PDB file of C-alpha atoms in Angstrom:
ATOM      1  CA  MET A 211     -10.574  12.365  -5.264  1.00 80.00           C
ATOM      2  CA  LEU A 212      -8.839   9.029  -4.629  1.00 79.00           C
ATOM      3  CA  THR A 213      -8.523   8.136  -0.967  1.00 82.00           C
ATOM      4  CA  ASN A 214      -6.892   4.723  -0.665  1.00 87.00           C
ATOM      5  CA  VAL A 215      -5.414   1.696  -2.405  1.00 86.00           C
ATOM      6  CA  MET A 216      -8.246  -0.806  -2.029  1.00 92.00           C
ATOM      7  CA  TYR A 217      -6.985  -4.058  -3.599  1.00 94.00           C
ATOM      8  CA  VAL A 218      -3.924  -5.544  -5.256  1.00 92.00           C
ATOM      9  CA  THR A 219      -4.494  -8.679  -7.353  1.00 92.00           C
ATOM     10  CA  LEU A 220      -2.255 -11.740  -7.512  1.00 92.00           C
ATOM     11  CA  TYR A 221      -3.057 -14.543  -9.944  1.00 90.00           C
ATOM     12  CA  VAL A 222      -2.942 -17.978  -8.335  1.00 91.00           C
ATOM     13  CA  THR A 223      -3.637 -21.454  -9.699  1.00 91.00           C
ATOM     14  CA  ASP A 224      -4.978 -22.869  -6.417  1.00 94.00           C
ATOM     15  CA  GLN A 225      -6.771 -20.432  -4.126  1.00 97.00           C
ATOM     16  CA  ASP A 226      -6.790 -22.777  -1.121  1.00 98.00           C
ATOM     17  CA  ARG A 227      -3.028 -23.373  -1.394  1.00 97.00           C
ATOM     18  CA  ALA A 228      -2.415 -19.627  -1.770  1.00 97.00           C
ATOM     19  CA  LEU A 229      -4.670 -18.907   1.214  1.00 98.00           C
ATOM     20  CA  ARG A 230      -2.677 -21.328   3.383  1.00 98.00           C
ATOM     21  CA  PHE A 231       0.620 -19.703   2.298  1.00 98.00           C
ATOM     22  CA  TYR A 232      -0.501 -16.142   3.004  1.00 98.00           C
ATOM     23  CA  THR A 233      -2.316 -16.904   6.281  1.00 98.00           C
ATOM     24  CA  GLU A 234      -0.453 -19.823   7.857  1.00 98.00           C
ATOM     25  CA  GLN A 235       3.056 -18.988   6.657  1.00 98.00           C
ATOM     26  CA  LEU A 236       3.112 -15.179   6.315  1.00 97.00           C
ATOM     27  CA  GLY A 237       0.522 -14.453   9.010  1.00 97.00           C
ATOM     28  CA  LEU A 238      -1.946 -12.394   6.968  1.00 98.00           C
ATOM     29  CA  GLU A 239      -5.644 -12.667   7.778  1.00 98.00           C
ATOM     30  CA  LYS A 240      -8.423 -13.867   5.496  1.00 98.00           C
ATOM     31  CA  ARG A 241     -10.803 -10.974   4.856  1.00 98.00           C
ATOM     32  CA  ILE A 242     -13.311 -11.948   2.154  1.00 97.00           C
ATOM     33  CA  ASP A 243     -14.219 -15.388   0.832  1.00 98.00           C
ATOM     34  CA  PHE A 244     -17.247 -15.111  -1.450  1.00 96.00           C
ATOM     35  CA  PRO A 245     -18.307 -17.591  -4.150  1.00 93.00           C
ATOM     36  CA  GLY A 246     -19.410 -15.038  -6.753  1.00 85.00           C
ATOM     37  CA  PRO A 247     -20.779 -15.624 -10.251  1.00 88.00           C
ATOM     38  CA  ASP A 248     -17.391 -14.784 -11.835  1.00 86.00           C
ATOM     39  CA  GLY A 249     -15.460 -17.036  -9.462  1.00 90.00           C
ATOM     40  CA  ARG A 250     -14.433 -17.110  -5.846  1.00 95.00           C
ATOM     41  CA  PHE A 251     -13.537 -13.649  -4.543  1.00 95.00           C
ATOM     42  CA  LEU A 252     -10.852 -14.286  -1.916  1.00 97.00           C
ATOM     43  CA  THR A 253      -8.818 -11.623  -0.142  1.00 97.00           C
ATOM     44  CA  VAL A 254      -6.159 -11.478   2.563  1.00 98.00           C
ATOM     45  CA  GLY A 255      -4.556  -8.550   4.340  1.00 97.00           C
ATOM     46  CA  VAL A 256      -2.128  -7.481   7.003  1.00 96.00           C
ATOM     47  CA  PRO A 257      -4.019  -7.326  10.321  1.00 96.00           C
ATOM     48  CA  GLY A 258      -5.090  -3.724  10.932  1.00 95.00           C
ATOM     49  CA  ALA A 259      -4.120  -2.473   7.451  1.00 94.00           C
ATOM     50  CA  PRO A 260      -6.761  -1.386   4.922  1.00 94.00           C
ATOM     51  CA  VAL A 261      -5.221  -2.774   1.693  1.00 94.00           C
ATOM     52  CA  GLU A 262      -6.334  -6.261   0.659  1.00 96.00           C
ATOM     53  CA  ILE A 263      -4.654  -8.721  -1.704  1.00 96.00           C
ATOM     54  CA  ILE A 264      -7.054 -10.513  -4.034  1.00 95.00           C
ATOM     55  CA  LEU A 265      -6.004 -14.124  -4.614  1.00 95.00           C
ATOM     56  CA  TRP A 266      -7.638 -14.510  -8.020  1.00 92.00           C
ATOM     57  CA  ALA A 267      -7.906 -17.964  -9.578  1.00 92.00           C
ATOM     58  CA  HIS A 268      -6.380 -18.033 -13.027  1.00 84.00           C
ATOM     59  CA  PRO A 269      -4.705 -20.694 -15.140  1.00 75.00           C
ATOM     60  CA  ALA A 270      -0.942 -21.033 -14.978  1.00 67.00           C
ATOM     61  CA  ALA A 271       1.045 -18.384 -16.868  1.00 56.00           C
ATOM     62  CA  ALA A 272      -1.800 -15.842 -16.667  1.00 51.00           C
ATOM     63  CA  GLY A 273       0.089 -13.491 -14.381  1.00 52.00           C
ATOM     64  CA  GLN A 274       3.543 -14.821 -15.186  1.00 56.00           C
ATOM     65  CA  PRO A 275       6.120 -13.117 -12.968  1.00 54.00           C
ATOM     66  CA  ALA A 276       8.567 -10.833 -14.770  1.00 50.00           C
ATOM     67  CA  GLU A 277      12.202 -11.770 -15.284  1.00 55.00           C
ATOM     68  CA  LEU A 278      13.693 -11.525 -11.832  1.00 52.00           C
ATOM     69  CA  VAL A 279      16.950  -9.787 -11.028  1.00 54.00           C
ATOM     70  CA  PRO A 280      17.830 -10.847  -7.457  1.00 56.00           C
ATOM     71  CA  GLY A 281      17.895  -7.857  -5.118  1.00 53.00           C
ATOM     72  CA  ALA A 282      16.757  -5.475  -7.863  1.00 53.00           C
ATOM     73  CA  THR A 283      13.301  -6.641  -8.971  1.00 57.00           C
ATOM     74  CA  PRO A 284      10.617  -5.682  -6.440  1.00 59.00           C
ATOM     75  CA  GLY A 285       7.665  -7.972  -6.023  1.00 65.00           C
ATOM     76  CA  PRO A 286       4.161  -7.002  -7.050  1.00 77.00           C
ATOM     77  CA  VAL A 287       3.516  -7.074  -3.308  1.00 89.00           C
ATOM     78  CA  ILE A 288       5.887  -5.469  -0.822  1.00 90.00           C
ATOM     79  CA  LEU A 289       5.095  -6.219   2.813  1.00 94.00           C
ATOM     80  CA  GLU A 290       6.577  -4.039   5.539  1.00 94.00           C
ATOM     81  CA  SER A 291       7.869  -5.287   8.874  1.00 96.00           C
ATOM     82  CA  ASP A 292       8.961  -3.352  11.938  1.00 95.00           C
ATOM     83  CA  ASP A 293      11.516  -6.120  12.714  1.00 96.00           C
ATOM     84  CA  LEU A 294      12.282  -8.061   9.545  1.00 97.00           C
ATOM     85  CA  ARG A 295      15.099 -10.139  11.007  1.00 97.00           C
ATOM     86  CA  ALA A 296      12.777 -11.498  13.736  1.00 97.00           C
ATOM     87  CA  ASP A 297       9.907 -12.024  11.268  1.00 97.00           C
ATOM     88  CA  PHE A 298      12.291 -13.801   8.888  1.00 97.00           C
ATOM     89  CA  LYS A 299      13.038 -16.423  11.557  1.00 98.00           C
ATOM     90  CA  VAL A 300       9.327 -16.989  12.200  1.00 97.00           C
ATOM     91  CA  PHE A 301       8.544 -17.276   8.477  1.00 97.00           C
ATOM     92  CA  ARG A 302      11.480 -19.627   7.882  1.00 97.00           C
ATOM     93  CA  ASP A 303      10.288 -21.829  10.772  1.00 97.00           C
ATOM     94  CA  ARG A 304       6.849 -21.927   9.091  1.00 97.00           C
ATOM     95  CA  GLY A 305       8.449 -23.262   5.897  1.00 97.00           C
ATOM     96  CA  VAL A 306       8.780 -20.100   3.801  1.00 97.00           C
ATOM     97  CA  ALA A 307      11.690 -20.410   1.341  1.00 96.00           C
ATOM     98  CA  PHE A 308      13.786 -17.299   0.730  1.00 96.00           C
ATOM     99  CA  ASP A 309      16.125 -16.220  -2.054  1.00 89.00           C
ATOM    100  CA  GLN A 310      18.985 -15.627   0.419  1.00 94.00           C
ATOM    101  CA  PRO A 311      20.060 -17.199   3.710  1.00 96.00           C
ATOM    102  CA  GLU A 312      19.450 -13.982   5.721  1.00 97.00           C
ATOM    103  CA  PRO A 313      17.877 -10.536   5.202  1.00 97.00           C
ATOM    104  CA  GLU A 314      20.305  -7.947   3.882  1.00 95.00           C
ATOM    105  CA  ASP A 315      20.860  -4.272   4.575  1.00 95.00           C
ATOM    106  CA  TYR A 316      20.371  -1.909   1.655  1.00 91.00           C
ATOM    107  CA  GLY A 317      20.020   1.850   1.165  1.00 88.00           C
ATOM    108  CA  PHE A 318      16.490   2.105   2.539  1.00 89.00           C
ATOM    109  CA  GLY A 319      16.636  -0.485   5.339  1.00 94.00           C
ATOM    110  CA  VAL A 320      16.556  -4.289   5.357  1.00 96.00           C
ATOM    111  CA  ARG A 321      15.132  -6.614   2.702  1.00 94.00           C
ATOM    112  CA  ILE A 322      14.605 -10.196   1.600  1.00 94.00           C
ATOM    113  CA  ASP A 323      12.394 -11.810  -1.036  1.00 92.00           C
ATOM    114  CA  THR A 324      10.327 -14.955  -1.271  1.00 93.00           C
ATOM    115  CA  ALA A 325       7.769 -16.306  -3.720  1.00 91.00           C
ATOM    116  CA  ASP A 326       4.319 -17.723  -3.194  1.00 92.00           C
ATOM    117  CA  PRO A 327       3.468 -21.210  -4.501  1.00 92.00           C
ATOM    118  CA  ASP A 328       2.629 -19.729  -7.934  1.00 88.00           C
ATOM    119  CA  GLY A 329       5.920 -17.850  -8.267  1.00 87.00           C
ATOM    120  CA  ASN A 330       4.591 -14.376  -7.409  1.00 89.00           C
ATOM    121  CA  LEU A 331       7.506 -12.481  -5.896  1.00 89.00           C
ATOM    122  CA  ILE A 332       6.839 -11.194  -2.378  1.00 92.00           C
ATOM    123  CA  SER A 333       9.287  -8.555  -1.167  1.00 91.00           C
ATOM    124  CA  LEU A 334       9.658  -8.158   2.578  1.00 93.00           C
ATOM    125  CA  ARG A 335      11.076  -4.854   3.798  1.00 95.00           C
ATOM    126  CA  GLU A 336      11.945  -2.976   6.959  1.00 96.00           C
ATOM    127  CA  ARG A 337      12.484   0.748   6.497  1.00 94.00           C
ATOM    128  CA  SER A 338      15.565   2.391   7.920  1.00 87.00           C
ATOM    129  CA  ARG A 339      15.008   4.902  10.713  1.00 74.00           C
ATOM    130  CA  ALA A 340      15.619   7.722   8.207  1.00 64.00           C
ATOM    131  CA  GLY A 341      13.100   6.144   5.793  1.00 53.00           C
ATOM    132  CA  ARG A 342      10.490   5.969   8.550  1.00 54.00           C
ATOM    133  CA  ALA A 343      11.012   9.643   9.370  1.00 54.00           C
ATOM    134  CA  ASN A 344      10.553  10.613   5.692  1.00 54.00           C
ATOM    135  CA  GLY A 345       7.755   8.206   4.782  1.00 53.00           C
TER     136      GLY A 345
END
């Protein structure tokens, strides 16, 4: 029986640049950095959470992001915050560029999107109180 989501993979053209974005700008922690025979195996994760994001080196266009519809296309990675408006200010001060000037309310809580240096869409969300009670 399956027990957990172990990894999610994002294709990046420069693993060191991606690592800086995810750790220094978004505040994730580096988990694994192993120079394996098939390439560098590099992962990051939210502190205290079990799921890891693999930052897999791949030439440009390998994991080309889908056509984006602002506010409607979720990212391949959705990161949850317990106070998105406060986190947004911290991320913006660290140089993260967003698709809108401020997070917006929507049916399930609060949201805003950004992209990593390779164009991978990163959706940031805060669940509404009702969503937290149901999820």
